[in-house]
Amino acid sequence: ASFVPASEAVIGSWAARCRKVPGTLVLTATRLIHLANAAGTNDAGTGQTAIDLTGVKFELTKKRPGFDQALVRLSNLSEHLGGRLVIEFIDIIDDQTKDQQGQTSVTSQKSNQKWSNLREFSELMQGLQAKEGKEGKDREAEQAESSLAKIHSVMSSELSKQYVYLVKQAAVMTPEKFIEIHSREIAENSPLPEAPSLDLAPLRVVAAAQRNQRETGRVSQVSEADKAAIFKELPALSQLFSAAVPSMMTEPQFWERCLKSRYFLSAA
């Protein structure tokens, strides 16, 4: 069907109206697309309405006396579709002949086709949703298995034996329940997370400055290596240094004020 990328295999297509616009409803593995007839336009005048099937719920109408509309009500849709949408399956007139006067007349009309199409659509949608549900459960199982493998790797030998017997052999306990009961033992055997590497130059400079101030009453000079380490940890201080030295103060004055400041002490 036009407007459907070649990468999307069409599972089914039917004559249908979407928002009262006649056209063709196309079902792929991931989307439902209504393609308007040449005379009609749908979303934004593009001639198509595309619906992502993820999480979509649908409800079918039933044929009954006085009601002959084969409808499917879609809900849980995206906001730009208003959250819900109604699509009507319609019959198509397929066989036409011309009489002796050249006038076109209908000789055959598939009056019940819309209801069989609605049933076919329902069966295909149920199949897709069942497949999506199975794939979702498989993904959850893989993630759970991966998490369990990491936890299992830090269990003690005795705890591992209990896990194998209770969970895998006797099947009297779920993996989640076993982990919940033995969470403290597992935590005790788990390695501690690695601490990030820190440059201790700012703390070392502050300690030296405070010690020198107690002994001499003045702040000691900052070496080039310590200066580079401090500026690496505190980029804003580097900018302040460039702006203030030497236009506003000398370097010794800058460091004396800086090392006494609340900003530097709290940052270091």
PDB file of N, CA and C in Angstrom, residues 4-5 7-12 26-33 51-55 124-125 127-132 135:
ATOM      1  N   VAL A   4       3.114   3.237   3.006  1.00  0.00           N
ATOM      2  CA  VAL A   4       3.631   2.251   3.945  1.00  0.00           C
ATOM      3  C   VAL A   4       5.048   1.897   3.519  1.00  0.00           C
ATOM      4  N   PRO A   5       6.050   2.134   4.373  1.00  0.00           N
ATOM      5  CA  PRO A   5       7.441   1.847   3.995  1.00  0.00           C
ATOM      6  C   PRO A   5       7.636   0.390   3.624  1.00  0.00           C
ATOM      7  N   SER A   7       9.946  -1.443   4.415  1.00  0.00           N
ATOM      8  CA  SER A   7      10.491  -2.194   5.548  1.00  0.00           C
ATOM      9  C   SER A   7       9.397  -2.766   6.446  1.00  0.00           C
ATOM     10  N   GLU A   8       8.169  -2.270   6.317  1.00  0.00           N
ATOM     11  CA  GLU A   8       7.052  -2.765   7.117  1.00  0.00           C
ATOM     12  C   GLU A   8       6.206  -3.726   6.291  1.00  0.00           C
ATOM     13  N   ALA A   9       6.209  -4.974   6.681  1.00  0.00           N
ATOM     14  CA  ALA A   9       5.410  -5.968   5.980  1.00  0.00           C
ATOM     15  C   ALA A   9       3.939  -5.795   6.338  1.00  0.00           C
ATOM     16  N   VAL A  10       3.071  -5.757   5.332  1.00  0.00           N
ATOM     17  CA  VAL A  10       1.634  -5.597   5.550  1.00  0.00           C
ATOM     18  C   VAL A  10       1.036  -6.944   5.928  1.00  0.00           C
ATOM     19  N   ILE A  11       0.382  -6.989   7.089  1.00  0.00           N
ATOM     20  CA  ILE A  11      -0.235  -8.228   7.566  1.00  0.00           C
ATOM     21  C   ILE A  11      -1.661  -8.357   7.052  1.00  0.00           C
ATOM     22  N   GLY A  12      -2.353  -7.240   6.948  1.00  0.00           N
ATOM     23  CA  GLY A  12      -3.726  -7.263   6.459  1.00  0.00           C
ATOM     24  C   GLY A  12      -4.166  -5.873   6.055  1.00  0.00           C
ATOM     25  N   VAL A  26      -4.616  -0.450   7.008  1.00  0.00           N
ATOM     26  CA  VAL A  26      -3.484  -1.350   6.810  1.00  0.00           C
ATOM     27  C   VAL A  26      -2.887  -1.708   8.160  1.00  0.00           C
ATOM     28  N   LEU A  27      -2.665  -2.996   8.378  1.00  0.00           N
ATOM     29  CA  LEU A  27      -2.069  -3.477   9.622  1.00  0.00           C
ATOM     30  C   LEU A  27      -0.675  -4.026   9.366  1.00  0.00           C
ATOM     31  N   THR A  28       0.315  -3.519  10.109  1.00  0.00           N
ATOM     32  CA  THR A  28       1.667  -4.062  10.077  1.00  0.00           C
ATOM     33  C   THR A  28       1.987  -4.605  11.469  1.00  0.00           C
ATOM     34  N   ALA A  29       3.194  -5.072  11.676  1.00  0.00           N
ATOM     35  CA  ALA A  29       3.561  -5.662  12.959  1.00  0.00           C
ATOM     36  C   ALA A  29       3.598  -4.634  14.082  1.00  0.00           C
ATOM     37  N   THR A  30       3.787  -3.357  13.739  1.00  0.00           N
ATOM     38  CA  THR A  30       3.950  -2.330  14.774  1.00  0.00           C
ATOM     39  C   THR A  30       2.955  -1.183  14.669  1.00  0.00           C
ATOM     40  N   ARG A  31       2.263  -1.070  13.525  1.00  0.00           N
ATOM     41  CA  ARG A  31       1.390   0.096  13.336  1.00  0.00           C
ATOM     42  C   ARG A  31       0.089  -0.290  12.650  1.00  0.00           C
ATOM     43  N   LEU A  32      -0.888   0.580  12.876  1.00  0.00           N
ATOM     44  CA  LEU A  32      -2.150   0.530  12.161  1.00  0.00           C
ATOM     45  C   LEU A  32      -2.244   1.840  11.396  1.00  0.00           C
ATOM     46  N   ILE A  33      -2.420   1.760  10.069  1.00  0.00           N
ATOM     47  CA  ILE A  33      -2.378   2.959   9.233  1.00  0.00           C
ATOM     48  C   ILE A  33      -3.645   3.029   8.390  1.00  0.00           C
ATOM     49  N   ILE A  51      -1.113   4.798  13.670  1.00  0.00           N
ATOM     50  CA  ILE A  51      -1.321   4.474  15.075  1.00  0.00           C
ATOM     51  C   ILE A  51      -0.262   3.471  15.519  1.00  0.00           C
ATOM     52  N   ASP A  52       0.524   3.844  16.501  1.00  0.00           N
ATOM     53  CA  ASP A  52       1.505   2.925  17.090  1.00  0.00           C
ATOM     54  C   ASP A  52       0.752   1.906  17.939  1.00  0.00           C
ATOM     55  N   LEU A  53       1.008   0.622  17.705  1.00  0.00           N
ATOM     56  CA  LEU A  53       0.237  -0.422  18.378  1.00  0.00           C
ATOM     57  C   LEU A  53       0.694  -0.704  19.809  1.00  0.00           C
ATOM     58  N   THR A  54       1.798  -0.110  20.246  1.00  0.00           N
ATOM     59  CA  THR A  54       2.309  -0.377  21.587  1.00  0.00           C
ATOM     60  C   THR A  54       1.289   0.028  22.648  1.00  0.00           C
ATOM     61  N   GLY A  55       0.823  -0.935  23.410  1.00  0.00           N
ATOM     62  CA  GLY A  55      -0.112  -0.662  24.496  1.00  0.00           C
ATOM     63  C   GLY A  55      -1.529  -0.356  24.075  1.00  0.00           C
ATOM     64  N   LEU A 124      -6.015 -11.070  14.054  1.00  0.00           N
ATOM     65  CA  LEU A 124      -4.637 -10.652  13.804  1.00  0.00           C
ATOM     66  C   LEU A 124      -4.115  -9.769  14.947  1.00  0.00           C
ATOM     67  N   MET A 125      -4.956  -8.857  15.427  1.00  0.00           N
ATOM     68  CA  MET A 125      -4.550  -7.993  16.533  1.00  0.00           C
ATOM     69  C   MET A 125      -4.274  -8.814  17.799  1.00  0.00           C
ATOM     70  N   GLY A 127      -3.308 -11.875  17.921  1.00  0.00           N
ATOM     71  CA  GLY A 127      -2.049 -12.591  17.694  1.00  0.00           C
ATOM     72  C   GLY A 127      -0.845 -11.692  17.923  1.00  0.00           C
ATOM     73  N   LEU A 128      -0.918 -10.447  17.421  1.00  0.00           N
ATOM     74  CA  LEU A 128       0.192  -9.507  17.605  1.00  0.00           C
ATOM     75  C   LEU A 128       0.383  -9.167  19.076  1.00  0.00           C
ATOM     76  N   GLN A 129      -0.727  -8.943  19.797  1.00  0.00           N
ATOM     77  CA  GLN A 129      -0.623  -8.578  21.201  1.00  0.00           C
ATOM     78  C   GLN A 129      -0.120  -9.739  22.051  1.00  0.00           C
ATOM     79  N   ALA A 130      -0.526 -10.966  21.672  1.00  0.00           N
ATOM     80  CA  ALA A 130      -0.013 -12.139  22.389  1.00  0.00           C
ATOM     81  C   ALA A 130       1.490 -12.281  22.177  1.00  0.00           C
ATOM     82  N   LYS A 131       1.930 -12.020  20.946  1.00  0.00           N
ATOM     83  CA  LYS A 131       3.360 -12.087  20.643  1.00  0.00           C
ATOM     84  C   LYS A 131       4.119 -11.003  21.404  1.00  0.00           C
ATOM     85  N   GLU A 132       3.549  -9.777  21.433  1.00  0.00           N
ATOM     86  CA  GLU A 132       4.179  -8.675  22.155  1.00  0.00           C
ATOM     87  C   GLU A 132       4.269  -8.988  23.645  1.00  0.00           C
ATOM     88  N   GLU A 135       7.021 -11.600  24.181  1.00  0.00           N
ATOM     89  CA  GLU A 135       8.348 -10.987  24.047  1.00  0.00           C
ATOM     90  C   GLU A 135       8.673 -10.131  25.266  1.00  0.00           C
TER      91      GLU A 135
END
